[in-house]
N, CA, C and O atoms as a DFTB+ gen file, in Angstrom:
676 C
 N C O
     1  1      -6.901       5.965       2.186
     2  2      -7.138       6.446       3.629
     3  2      -7.281       5.892       4.279
     4  3      -6.164       5.798       4.788
     5  1      -8.276       4.952       5.119
     6  2      -7.608       4.126       6.319
     7  2      -8.445       2.510       6.312
     8  3      -9.425       2.002       6.856
     9  1      -6.818       1.912       4.832
    10  2      -7.136       0.403       4.766
    11  2      -7.611      -0.225       5.630
    12  3      -8.677      -0.838       5.697
    13  1      -6.166       0.033       6.884
    14  2      -5.991      -1.322       8.016
    15  2      -7.371      -0.721       8.644
    16  3      -8.348      -1.441       8.439
    17  1      -7.572       0.273       9.249
    18  2      -9.114       0.773       9.931
    19  2     -10.442      -0.347       9.448
    20  3     -11.111      -1.148      10.101
    21  1     -10.436       0.018       8.083
    22  2     -11.415      -0.436       7.342
    23  2     -11.400      -2.565       7.373
    24  3     -12.318      -3.383       7.442
    25  1     -10.148      -2.686       7.299
    26  2     -10.184      -4.352       7.456
    27  2     -10.376      -4.366       8.467
    28  3     -11.059      -5.389       8.526
    29  1     -10.302      -3.910       9.706
    30  2     -10.447      -4.244      11.280
    31  2     -11.850      -4.474      11.347
    32  3     -12.242      -5.557      11.783
    33  1     -12.713      -3.549      10.952
    34  2     -13.795      -3.379      11.168
    35  2     -14.481      -4.350      10.152
    36  3     -15.532      -4.840      10.564
    37  1     -14.068      -4.724       8.875
    38  2     -14.831      -5.759       8.395
    39  2     -14.306      -7.135       8.890
    40  3     -15.041      -8.029       8.471
    41  1     -13.399      -7.544       9.554
    42  2     -12.957      -8.570      10.230
    43  2     -13.908      -9.080      11.656
    44  3     -14.127     -10.198      12.123
    45  1     -14.348      -7.659      12.088
    46  2     -14.845      -7.979      13.291
    47  2     -16.572      -8.163      12.658
    48  3     -17.234      -9.009      13.260
    49  1     -17.321      -7.371      11.433
    50  2     -18.414      -7.873      11.585
    51  2     -18.825      -8.482      10.302
    52  3     -19.970      -8.388       9.859
    53  1     -17.549      -9.307       9.534
    54  2     -17.733     -10.090       8.871
    55  2     -16.971     -11.425       8.988
    56  3     -15.748     -11.389       9.123
    57  1     -17.793     -12.902       8.932
    58  2     -17.122     -13.903       9.442
    59  2     -16.047     -14.416       8.412
    60  3     -15.083     -15.125       8.698
    61  1     -16.417     -13.880       7.019
    62  2     -15.368     -14.404       6.165
    63  2     -14.251     -14.032       5.964
    64  3     -13.352     -14.746       5.519
    65  1     -14.159     -12.928       6.249
    66  2     -12.923     -12.242       6.457
    67  2     -11.776     -12.496       7.882
    68  3     -11.041     -11.594       8.285
    69  1     -11.814     -13.642       8.387
    70  2     -11.802     -14.124       9.865
    71  2     -11.050     -15.403       9.247
    72  3     -11.520     -16.259       8.497
    73  1      -9.881     -15.303       9.718
    74  2      -9.515     -16.666      10.009
    75  2      -9.156     -17.712      11.246
    76  3      -8.038     -18.158      11.506
    77  1     -10.688     -18.050      12.100
    78  2     -10.384     -18.314      13.315
    79  2     -10.923     -17.277      13.928
    80  3     -11.642     -16.518      13.279
    81  1     -10.653     -17.031      15.423
    82  2     -10.860     -15.956      15.921
    83  2     -10.202     -14.470      15.433
    84  3      -9.197     -14.514      14.724
    85  1     -10.856     -12.962      15.868
    86  2     -10.521     -11.975      15.626
    87  2      -8.876     -12.108      15.874
    88  3      -8.386     -12.612      14.864
    89  1      -8.165     -11.910      16.581
    90  2      -7.050     -12.407      17.412
    91  2      -6.054     -12.677      16.416
    92  3      -5.166     -12.003      15.893
    93  1      -6.591     -14.242      16.270
    94  2      -5.777     -15.267      15.327
    95  2      -5.509     -14.188      13.763
    96  3      -4.480     -14.148      13.088
    97  1      -6.527     -13.573      13.581
    98  2      -6.715     -13.074      11.858
    99  2      -5.496     -12.051      12.486
   100  3      -4.390     -12.221      11.972
   101  1      -5.569     -11.263      13.286
   102  2      -4.665     -10.098      13.411
   103  2      -3.607     -10.313      13.594
   104  3      -2.942      -9.289      13.436
   105  1      -2.705     -11.612      14.015
   106  2      -1.398     -11.951      13.865
   107  2      -1.268     -12.653      13.083
   108  3      -0.130     -13.121      13.102
   109  1      -2.220     -13.243      11.879
   110  2      -1.969     -13.840      10.675
   111  2      -1.550     -12.132       9.090
   112  3      -0.878     -11.993       8.068
   113  1      -2.437     -11.370       9.889
   114  2      -2.471     -10.527       9.234
   115  2      -1.140      -9.803       9.109
   116  3      -0.793      -9.387       8.003
   117  1      -0.398      -9.635      10.152
   118  2       0.735      -9.354      10.808
   119  2       1.875     -10.041      10.076
   120  3       2.728      -9.669       9.270
   121  1       1.548     -11.226      10.686
   122  2       2.389     -12.304      10.155
   123  2       2.322     -11.762       8.589
   124  3       3.335     -11.170       8.216
   125  1       1.493     -11.868       7.852
   126  2       1.828     -11.646       6.367
   127  2       2.524     -10.198       5.942
   128  3       3.136      -9.986       4.896
   129  1       2.271      -9.240       7.038
   130  2       3.229      -7.690       6.609
   131  2       5.196      -8.000       6.731
   132  3       6.226      -7.733       6.113
   133  1       4.789      -8.633       7.816
   134  2       6.256      -8.911       8.140
   135  2       6.990     -10.098       7.668
   136  3       8.143     -10.275       8.061
   137  1       6.406     -10.958       6.830
   138  2       7.030     -11.847       5.899
   139  2       7.432     -11.177       4.605
   140  3       8.539     -11.185       4.068
   141  1       5.985     -10.426       4.096
   142  2       6.256      -9.639       2.986
   143  2       7.929      -8.287       2.966
   144  3       8.770      -8.003       2.114
   145  1       7.753      -7.991       3.898
   146  2       8.632      -7.279       4.206
   147  2       9.928      -7.815       4.076
   148  3      10.824      -7.182       3.517
   149  1      10.111      -9.081       4.615
   150  2      11.223      -9.312       4.648
   151  2      11.384     -10.071       3.537
   152  3      12.521      -9.870       3.110
   153  1      10.821     -10.809       2.896
   154  2      11.077     -11.154       1.188
   155  2      11.158     -10.028       0.570
   156  3      12.154     -10.052      -0.153
   157  1      10.430      -8.757       0.476
   158  2      11.070      -7.918      -0.258
   159  2      12.256      -6.972      -0.042
   160  3      12.764      -6.257      -0.906
   161  1      12.596      -7.073       1.165
   162  2      14.001      -6.328       1.145
   163  2      15.263      -6.654       1.098
   164  3      16.299      -6.003       0.962
   165  1      14.810      -8.710       1.344
   166  2      16.056      -9.103       1.173
   167  2      16.307      -9.927       0.556
   168  3      17.481     -10.294       0.523
   169  1      15.186     -10.678      -0.314
   170  2      15.970     -11.406      -1.367
   171  2      15.642     -10.434      -3.053
   172  3      14.722      -9.688      -3.387
   173  1      16.789     -10.877      -3.719
   174  2      16.448     -10.163      -5.047
   175  2      16.048     -11.266      -6.041
   176  3      16.558     -12.382      -6.135
   177  1      14.709     -10.573      -7.004
   178  2      14.576     -11.502      -7.815
   179  2      14.848     -10.819      -9.424
   180  3      14.811      -9.652      -9.814
   181  1      15.137     -12.137     -10.150
   182  2      15.696     -11.503     -11.589
   183  2      14.790     -10.788     -12.428
   184  3      15.007      -9.791     -13.116
   185  1      13.351     -11.691     -12.209
   186  2      12.503     -10.855     -13.478
   187  2      11.805      -9.173     -12.758
   188  3      11.209      -8.368     -13.473
   189  1      12.080      -8.939     -11.156
   190  2      12.343      -7.615     -10.830
   191  2      12.841      -6.810     -11.148
   192  3      12.311      -5.700     -11.105
   193  1      14.043      -6.991     -11.595
   194  2      15.240      -6.705     -12.041
   195  2      15.180      -5.735     -13.078
   196  3      15.903      -4.751     -13.232
   197  1      14.115      -6.181     -13.854
   198  2      13.986      -6.366     -15.612
   199  2      12.916      -5.109     -15.133
   200  3      13.169      -4.157     -15.872
   201  1      12.261      -4.891     -14.563
   202  2      11.173      -4.010     -14.354
   203  2      11.353      -2.646     -13.636
   204  3      11.691      -2.631     -12.452
   205  1      11.095      -1.284     -14.458
   206  2      11.923      -0.216     -14.178
   207  2      10.819       0.328     -12.712
   208  3       9.817      -0.225     -12.258
   209  1      11.292       1.193     -12.420
   210  2      10.425       2.035     -10.691
   211  2       9.101       2.396     -10.936
   212  3       8.167       2.224     -10.153
   213  1       9.060       2.774     -11.766
   214  2       7.368       3.384     -12.016
   215  2       6.451       2.243     -12.343
   216  3       5.255       2.280     -12.053
   217  1       7.057       1.165     -12.987
   218  2       6.291      -0.389     -13.238
   219  2       6.351      -1.074     -11.768
   220  3       5.464      -1.889     -11.509
   221  1       7.060      -0.876     -11.065
   222  2       7.009      -1.500      -9.802
   223  2       5.780      -0.626      -8.616
   224  3       5.021      -1.071      -7.755
   225  1       6.060       0.698      -9.086
   226  2       5.284       1.624      -7.791
   227  2       3.440       0.902      -8.554
   228  3       2.455       0.699      -7.844
   229  1       3.491       0.702      -9.875
   230  2       2.092       0.292     -10.448
   231  2       1.483      -0.856     -10.028
   232  3       0.353      -1.141      -9.631
   233  1       3.015      -1.737     -10.301
   234  2       2.543      -3.371      -9.762
   235  2       1.894      -3.086      -7.905
   236  3       0.937      -3.784      -7.571
   237  1       2.341      -2.313      -7.098
   238  2       2.236      -2.313      -5.944
   239  2       1.639      -1.741      -5.770
   240  3       1.806      -1.528      -4.570
   241  1       0.388      -0.805      -6.287
   242  2      -0.407      -0.331      -6.471
   243  2      -1.890      -0.973      -6.989
   244  3      -3.058      -0.864      -6.617
   245  1      -1.326      -1.548      -7.834
   246  2      -2.399      -2.970      -8.384
   247  2      -3.055      -3.916      -7.511
   248  3      -4.158      -4.462      -7.496
   249  1      -1.730      -3.938      -6.587
   250  2      -2.043      -5.492      -5.979
   251  2      -3.212      -4.735      -4.436
   252  3      -4.148      -5.306      -3.877
   253  1      -2.665      -3.371      -4.172
   254  2      -3.409      -2.941      -3.514
   255  2      -4.893      -2.667      -3.520
   256  3      -5.761      -2.662      -2.647
   257  1      -4.864      -2.349      -5.336
   258  2      -6.640      -2.003      -5.432
   259  2      -6.991      -3.526      -5.837
   260  3      -8.014      -3.374      -6.504
   261  1      -6.643      -5.264      -5.799
   262  2      -7.165      -6.112      -5.542
   263  2      -7.636      -6.229      -4.299
   264  3      -8.779      -6.624      -4.072
   265  1      -6.465      -5.765      -3.030
   266  2      -6.690      -6.629      -2.036
   267  2      -8.032      -5.463      -1.747
   268  3      -8.989      -6.063      -1.258
   269  1      -8.233      -4.348      -1.889
   270  2      -9.423      -3.609      -1.104
   271  2     -10.277      -3.811      -2.028
   272  3     -11.370      -3.327      -1.737
   273  1     -10.231      -4.526      -3.418
   274  2     -11.505      -5.168      -4.014
   275  2     -11.694      -6.462      -3.688
   276  3     -12.768      -7.008      -3.942
   277  1     -10.840      -7.012      -3.181
   278  2     -12.017      -8.071      -2.466
   279  2     -12.068      -8.291      -1.397
   280  3     -12.300      -9.448      -1.046
   281  1     -11.890      -7.370      -0.538
   282  2     -12.952      -6.431       0.690
   283  2     -14.505      -6.421       0.456
   284  3     -15.482      -6.932       1.003
   285  1     -14.202      -5.367      -0.916
   286  2     -15.310      -4.785      -1.228
   287  2     -16.393      -6.025      -1.563
   288  3     -17.353      -6.268      -0.831
   289  1     -16.146      -6.613      -2.534
   290  2     -16.653      -7.668      -3.167
   291  2     -16.870      -9.093      -2.014
   292  3     -17.377     -10.122      -2.462
   293  1     -16.528      -9.033      -0.843
   294  2     -16.961      -9.992       0.094
   295  2     -16.247     -11.421      -0.097
   296  3     -16.974     -12.414      -0.055
   297  1     -14.763     -11.596      -0.321
   298  2     -14.392     -12.856      -0.595
   299  2     -13.544     -12.917       0.471
   300  3     -13.006     -11.961       1.030
   301  1     -13.390     -14.684       0.871
   302  2     -12.288     -15.019       1.802
   303  2     -11.118     -13.888       1.959
   304  3     -10.522     -13.140       1.185
   305  1     -11.105     -14.087       3.022
   306  2      -9.502     -13.470       3.449
   307  2      -8.389     -13.316       3.089
   308  3      -7.636     -12.349       2.979
   309  1      -8.306     -14.778       2.834
   310  2      -7.315     -15.574       1.868
   311  2      -7.150     -14.669       0.243
   312  3      -6.050     -14.820      -0.289
   313  1      -7.726     -14.163      -0.188
   314  2      -7.992     -13.017      -1.727
   315  2      -7.233     -12.287      -1.009
   316  3      -6.059     -12.383      -1.368
   317  1      -7.479     -11.271       0.260
   318  2      -6.991      -9.930       0.666
   319  2      -5.244     -10.680       1.168
   320  3      -4.247     -10.231       0.604
   321  1      -5.128     -11.599       2.044
   322  2      -3.968     -11.395       2.642
   323  2      -2.675     -11.715       1.114
   324  3      -1.599     -11.141       0.945
   325  1      -3.293     -12.764       0.265
   326  2      -2.484     -12.824      -1.275
   327  2      -1.521     -11.567      -1.375
   328  3      -0.316     -11.343      -1.265
   329  1      -3.009     -10.672      -1.716
   330  2      -2.539      -9.159      -2.872
   331  2      -1.738      -8.014      -2.100
   332  3      -1.053      -7.106      -2.570
   333  1      -2.125      -8.429      -0.361
   334  2      -1.676      -7.578       0.514
   335  2      -0.124      -8.289       0.298
   336  3       0.735      -7.478      -0.048
   337  1       0.366      -9.823       0.475
   338  2       1.577     -10.155       0.572
   339  2       2.663      -9.213      -0.462
   340  3       3.617      -8.446      -0.337
   341  1       1.875      -9.793      -1.481
   342  2       2.341      -9.222      -3.127
   343  2       2.452      -7.799      -2.644
   344  3       3.643      -7.540      -2.475
   345  1       1.813      -6.961      -2.409
   346  2       1.888      -5.100      -2.503
   347  2       3.292      -5.199      -1.771
   348  3       4.271      -4.606      -2.224
   349  1       3.355      -6.002      -0.577
   350  2       4.693      -5.444       0.664
   351  2       5.637      -6.072       0.277
   352  3       6.635      -5.731       0.913
   353  1       5.872      -6.922      -0.542
   354  2       6.643      -7.815      -1.092
   355  2       7.324      -6.656      -2.621
   356  3       8.479      -6.715      -3.042
   357  1       6.491      -5.943      -3.038
   358  2       7.237      -5.090      -4.202
   359  2       7.717      -3.908      -3.448
   360  3       8.799      -3.331      -3.553
   361  1       6.573      -3.617      -2.556
   362  2       7.393      -2.740      -1.693
   363  2       8.752      -2.418      -0.801
   364  3       9.520      -1.499      -0.518
   365  1       8.518      -3.745      -0.572
   366  2      10.233      -3.674       0.515
   367  2      11.055      -4.273      -0.623
   368  3      12.067      -4.903      -0.320
   369  1      10.727      -4.139      -1.855
   370  2      12.184      -4.332      -3.257
   371  2      12.163      -3.099      -3.192
   372  3      13.259      -2.675      -2.828
   373  1      11.142      -2.013      -3.446
   374  2      11.441      -0.510      -4.120
   375  2      11.923       0.107      -2.935
   376  3      12.513       1.155      -3.197
   377  1      11.874      -0.246      -1.381
   378  2      12.590       0.701      -0.481
   379  2      13.867       0.795      -0.788
   380  3      14.245       1.959      -0.920
   381  1      14.930      -0.285      -1.002
   382  2      16.324      -0.050      -0.968
   383  2      16.736       1.501      -2.006
   384  3      17.315       2.571      -1.818
   385  1      15.760       0.532      -3.569
   386  2      15.758       1.458      -4.658
   387  2      15.278       3.053      -4.418
   388  3      15.840       4.038      -4.896
   389  1      14.123       3.048      -3.575
   390  2      13.630       4.362      -3.696
   391  2      14.906       5.211      -3.006
   392  3      15.258       6.197      -3.653
   393  1      15.646       4.931      -1.746
   394  2      16.572       5.489      -0.861
   395  2      18.054       5.870      -1.947
   396  3      18.927       6.679      -1.634
   397  1      18.033       5.224      -2.974
   398  2      19.549       4.725      -3.365
   399  2      18.845       5.654      -4.425
   400  3      19.636       6.594      -4.358
   401  1      17.890       6.056      -5.377
   402  2      17.628       7.038      -6.096
   403  2      17.192       8.445      -5.833
   404  3      17.242       9.406      -6.599
   405  1      16.693       8.372      -4.429
   406  2      17.144       9.720      -3.628
   407  2      18.395      10.636      -3.742
   408  3      18.559      11.843      -3.919
   409  1      19.396       9.315      -3.529
   410  2      20.178      10.220      -2.681
   411  2      21.383      10.415      -4.213
   412  3      22.423      11.063      -4.104
   413  1      21.087       9.929      -5.144
   414  2      21.475      10.153      -6.779
   415  2      20.936      11.289      -6.818
   416  3      21.829      12.107      -6.598
   417  1      19.732      11.923      -7.015
   418  2      19.108      12.826      -7.460
   419  2      18.850      13.792      -7.170
   420  3      18.395      14.548      -8.028
   421  1      19.036      14.300      -5.636
   422  2      18.752      15.096      -5.034
   423  2      20.284      15.318      -4.438
   424  3      20.908      14.388      -3.926
   425  1      20.751      16.499      -4.552
   426  2      22.215      17.157      -3.656
   427  2      21.944      16.770      -2.055
   428  3      21.029      16.437      -1.303
   429  1      23.067      16.986      -2.059
   430  2      23.303      16.490      -0.198
   431  2      22.297      17.541       0.683
   432  3      21.451      17.188       1.504
   433  1      22.689      19.192       0.205
   434  2      21.902      20.011       1.237
   435  2      20.483      20.268       1.451
   436  3      20.110      21.008       2.362
   437  1      19.480      19.550       0.459
   438  2      18.513      19.372      -0.156
   439  2      17.849      18.017       0.351
   440  3      16.648      17.905       0.593
   441  1      18.929      16.857       0.496
   442  2      18.450      15.365       0.600
   443  2      17.505      15.618       2.022
   444  3      16.397      15.082       2.041
   445  1      17.917      16.388       3.145
   446  2      17.657      15.954       4.101
   447  2      15.932      16.442       4.511
   448  3      15.107      15.871       5.224
   449  1      15.821      18.043       3.533
   450  2      14.500      18.671       3.156
   451  2      14.018      17.688       2.907
   452  3      13.726      17.022       3.900
   453  1      13.791      17.274       1.994
   454  2      13.238      16.279       1.077
   455  2      12.781      15.005       2.059
   456  3      11.609      14.797       2.373
   457  1      14.028      14.110       2.531
   458  2      13.248      13.141       3.379
   459  2      12.940      13.627       4.354
   460  3      12.680      12.783       5.212
   461  1      12.822      14.728       4.705
   462  2      11.615      15.066       6.236
   463  2      10.463      15.424       5.680
   464  3       9.420      15.192       6.291
   465  1      10.442      15.983       4.563
   466  2       9.018      16.099       3.828
   467  2       8.263      14.773       3.749
   468  3       7.243      14.534       4.396
   469  1       8.928      13.833       2.792
   470  2       8.404      12.481       2.577
   471  2       7.932      12.023       4.059
   472  3       6.777      11.700       4.336
   473  1       9.096      12.051       5.023
   474  2       8.141      11.104       6.132
   475  2       7.456      11.732       6.975
   476  3       6.930      11.097       7.888
   477  1       7.259      13.431       6.861
   478  2       6.363      14.009       7.696
   479  2       4.802      13.785       6.400
   480  3       3.678      13.598       6.866
   481  1       4.981      13.835       5.181
   482  2       3.740      13.270       4.479
   483  2       3.487      12.031       4.895
   484  3       2.265      11.921       5.000
   485  1       4.095      10.926       5.219
   486  2       3.665       9.582       5.680
   487  2       3.111       9.112       6.886
   488  3       2.319       8.210       7.159
   489  1       3.979      10.297       7.801
   490  2       3.618       9.972       9.167
   491  2       2.116      10.942       9.432
   492  3       1.490      10.696      10.463
   493  1       1.575      12.035       8.471
   494  2       0.202      12.515       9.039
   495  2      -0.486      11.880       8.184
   496  3      -1.690      11.980       8.420
   497  1      -0.132      10.999       6.897
   498  2      -1.415      10.093       5.814
   499  2      -2.275       9.671       6.899
   500  3      -3.479       9.927       6.927
   501  1      -1.378       8.734       8.192
   502  2      -1.583       7.832       9.152
   503  2      -3.115       7.776       9.524
   504  3      -4.081       7.094       9.185
   505  1      -2.780       9.196      10.691
   506  2      -4.298       9.717      11.177
   507  2      -5.462      10.164      10.502
   508  3      -6.669       9.976      10.656
   509  1      -4.462      11.081       9.375
   510  2      -5.711      11.440       8.131
   511  2      -6.545      10.362       7.710
   512  3      -7.774      10.324       7.770
   513  1      -5.589       9.288       7.179
   514  2      -6.468       8.632       6.644
   515  2      -7.900       7.621       7.751
   516  3      -8.971       7.102       7.435
   517  1      -7.225       7.745       8.933
   518  2      -8.090       6.898      10.002
   519  2      -9.067       7.804      10.070
   520  3     -10.141       7.320       9.710
   521  1      -9.134       9.077      10.429
   522  2      -9.688       9.931      10.670
   523  2     -10.998      10.158       9.374
   524  3     -12.080      10.728       9.515
   525  1     -10.620       9.711       8.539
   526  2     -11.153      10.048       6.983
   527  2     -12.726       8.689       7.045
   528  3     -13.916       8.713       6.730
   529  1     -11.865       7.789       7.576
   530  2     -12.003       6.058       7.063
   531  2     -13.340       6.440       8.615
   532  3     -14.516       6.137       8.416
   533  1     -12.989       6.993       9.806
   534  2     -13.968       6.871      10.834
   535  2     -15.034       7.441      10.344
   536  3     -16.070       6.785      10.454
   537  1     -15.110       8.621       9.758
   538  2     -15.735       9.765       9.150
   539  2     -17.102       8.871       8.081
   540  3     -18.309       8.867       8.324
   541  1     -16.494       8.295       7.084
   542  2     -16.917       8.003       5.941
   543  2     -17.707       6.339       6.714
   544  3     -18.561       5.955       5.914
   545  1     -17.643       5.570       7.698
   546  2     -18.228       4.407       8.314
   547  2     -19.300       4.871       8.753
   548  3     -20.410       4.414       8.482
   549  1     -18.992       6.175       9.738
   550  2     -19.992       6.629      10.654
   551  2     -21.403       7.276       9.550
   552  3     -22.582       7.354       9.894
   553  1     -20.892       7.622       8.359
   554  2     -21.834       8.249       7.439
   555  2     -22.084       7.537       6.382
   556  3     -23.031       7.949       5.711
   557  1     -21.539       6.582       6.000
   558  2     -22.072       5.656       5.099
   559  2     -22.162       4.053       5.029
   560  3     -22.720       3.355       4.182
   561  1     -21.616       3.770       5.902
   562  2     -21.592       2.116       6.269
   563  2     -20.407       1.532       5.633
   564  3     -19.576       2.008       4.860
   565  1     -20.582       0.120       6.280
   566  2     -19.066      -0.334       5.641
   567  2     -18.916      -0.676       3.994
   568  3     -17.883      -0.503       3.348
   569  1     -19.974      -1.112       3.556
   570  2     -19.916      -1.237       1.993
   571  2     -19.474      -0.118       1.306
   572  3     -18.611      -0.248       0.437
   573  1     -19.970       1.018       1.588
   574  2     -19.644       1.980       0.713
   575  2     -18.714       2.690       1.101
   576  3     -18.180       3.303       0.177
   577  1     -18.165       2.919       2.381
   578  2     -16.359       2.607       3.076
   579  2     -15.955       2.319       2.093
   580  3     -15.433       3.196       1.403
   581  1     -16.042       0.715       1.534
   582  2     -14.903       0.347       0.530
   583  2     -14.788       0.485      -0.293
   584  3     -13.802       0.165      -0.957
   585  1     -15.906       1.122      -0.705
   586  2     -15.966       1.802      -2.257
   587  2     -15.309       3.160      -2.690
   588  3     -14.868       3.517      -3.783
   589  1     -15.376       3.713      -1.650
   590  2     -15.010       5.115      -1.195
   591  2     -13.200       4.948      -1.257
   592  3     -12.294       5.557      -1.826
   593  1     -13.296       3.750      -0.314
   594  2     -11.842       3.349      -0.496
   595  2     -11.086       3.309      -1.666
   596  3     -10.160       4.027      -2.042
   597  1     -11.756       2.137      -2.293
   598  2     -11.178       1.669      -3.539
   599  2     -11.061       2.929      -5.035
   600  3     -10.276       2.869      -5.981
   601  1     -12.332       4.163      -4.717
   602  2     -12.084       4.851      -5.514
   603  2     -11.172       6.022      -5.467
   604  3     -10.699       6.531      -6.483
   605  1     -10.892       6.518      -4.019
   606  2      -9.841       7.438      -3.657
   607  2      -8.668       6.558      -3.753
   608  3      -7.621       7.162      -3.987
   609  1      -8.588       5.400      -3.642
   610  2      -7.049       4.661      -4.296
   611  2      -6.904       4.829      -5.671
   612  3      -5.948       5.449      -6.137
   613  1      -8.043       4.173      -6.571
   614  2      -7.640       4.517      -8.109
   615  2      -7.243       6.380      -8.351
   616  3      -6.593       6.814      -9.302
   617  1      -7.763       7.122      -7.361
   618  2      -7.975       8.361      -8.081
   619  2      -6.384       9.028      -7.780
   620  3      -5.942       9.903      -8.525
   621  1      -5.570       8.491      -6.569
   622  2      -4.048       8.733      -6.196
   623  2      -3.568       8.106      -6.868
   624  3      -2.587       8.754      -7.233
   625  1      -3.561       6.564      -7.680
   626  2      -2.782       6.083      -8.420
   627  2      -2.692       6.615      -9.580
   628  3      -1.563       6.747     -10.052
   629  1      -3.951       7.098     -10.405
   630  2      -3.737       8.105     -11.570
   631  2      -3.273       9.309     -11.420
   632  3      -2.611       9.706     -12.379
   633  1      -3.433      10.279     -10.242
   634  2      -2.626      11.158     -10.330
   635  2      -0.998      10.584     -10.368
   636  3      -0.231      10.639     -11.329
   637  1      -0.764      10.084      -9.166
   638  2       0.984       9.317      -9.343
   639  2       1.320       9.323     -10.392
   640  3       2.089      10.249     -10.651
   641  1       1.001       8.427     -11.482
   642  2       0.605       8.174     -12.695
   643  2       1.050       9.050     -13.551
   644  3       2.005       8.951     -14.321
   645  1       0.048      10.239     -13.326
   646  2       0.456      11.669     -14.492
   647  2       1.197      12.422     -14.091
   648  3       1.483      13.344     -14.855
   649  1       1.850      12.392     -12.728
   650  2       3.086      12.753     -12.210
   651  2       4.164      12.280     -12.894
   652  3       4.873      12.985     -13.611
   653  1       4.310      11.163     -12.710
   654  2       5.138      10.225     -12.950
   655  2       5.463      10.509     -14.265
   656  3       6.640      10.782     -14.501
   657  1       4.390      10.498     -15.473
   658  2       4.590      10.478     -17.133
   659  2       4.853      12.132     -17.414
   660  3       5.516      12.490     -18.388
   661  1       4.205      13.199     -16.363
   662  2       4.398      14.241     -16.929
   663  2       6.313      14.361     -16.816
   664  3       6.937      14.898     -17.731
   665  1       7.042      13.769     -15.554
   666  2       8.309      13.929     -15.373
   667  2       9.117      13.479     -16.469
   668  3      10.254      13.867     -16.738
   669  1       8.499      12.715     -17.015
   670  2       9.215      11.913     -17.927
   671  2       8.757      12.408     -19.663
   672  3       8.550      11.648     -20.609
   673  1       8.715      13.515     -19.649
   674  2       8.066      14.350     -21.017
   675  2       7.798      15.575     -20.552
   676  3       7.315      16.427     -21.298
């Protein structure tokens, strides 16, 4: 759903999810994302080279679940930043691997269509997630919205793992 929106609302309403003022916390949050993306994209870690693509996806998803769970439990922002950093490093690490695999698996004629479809799904998911999160916040409140976010993430991960498993067998 809308993890970013939910985190912003939580930072406004909960003091332990802020480091200084709200604007300072936003800067720290964005810097964490930037640093994670740069580290994941440009650094190569030997231990990550041994992990296959499906396991990398699962590790990034587990980091997201822990980040959402730390917000749901009301833990300080440092926990959320740590798990978010790990997830973004893994995502940044996977991005070049993803596009290399995409080029190798799909023929040239279909590559543009598949890439366009993936980009469309990614672009449409942000406004839909924000819309669903806004509705949940209005109907259920902050704590229940975090619980719904956690549940939706777990369902998404489970569905993804089932698809990955079926494609292997």
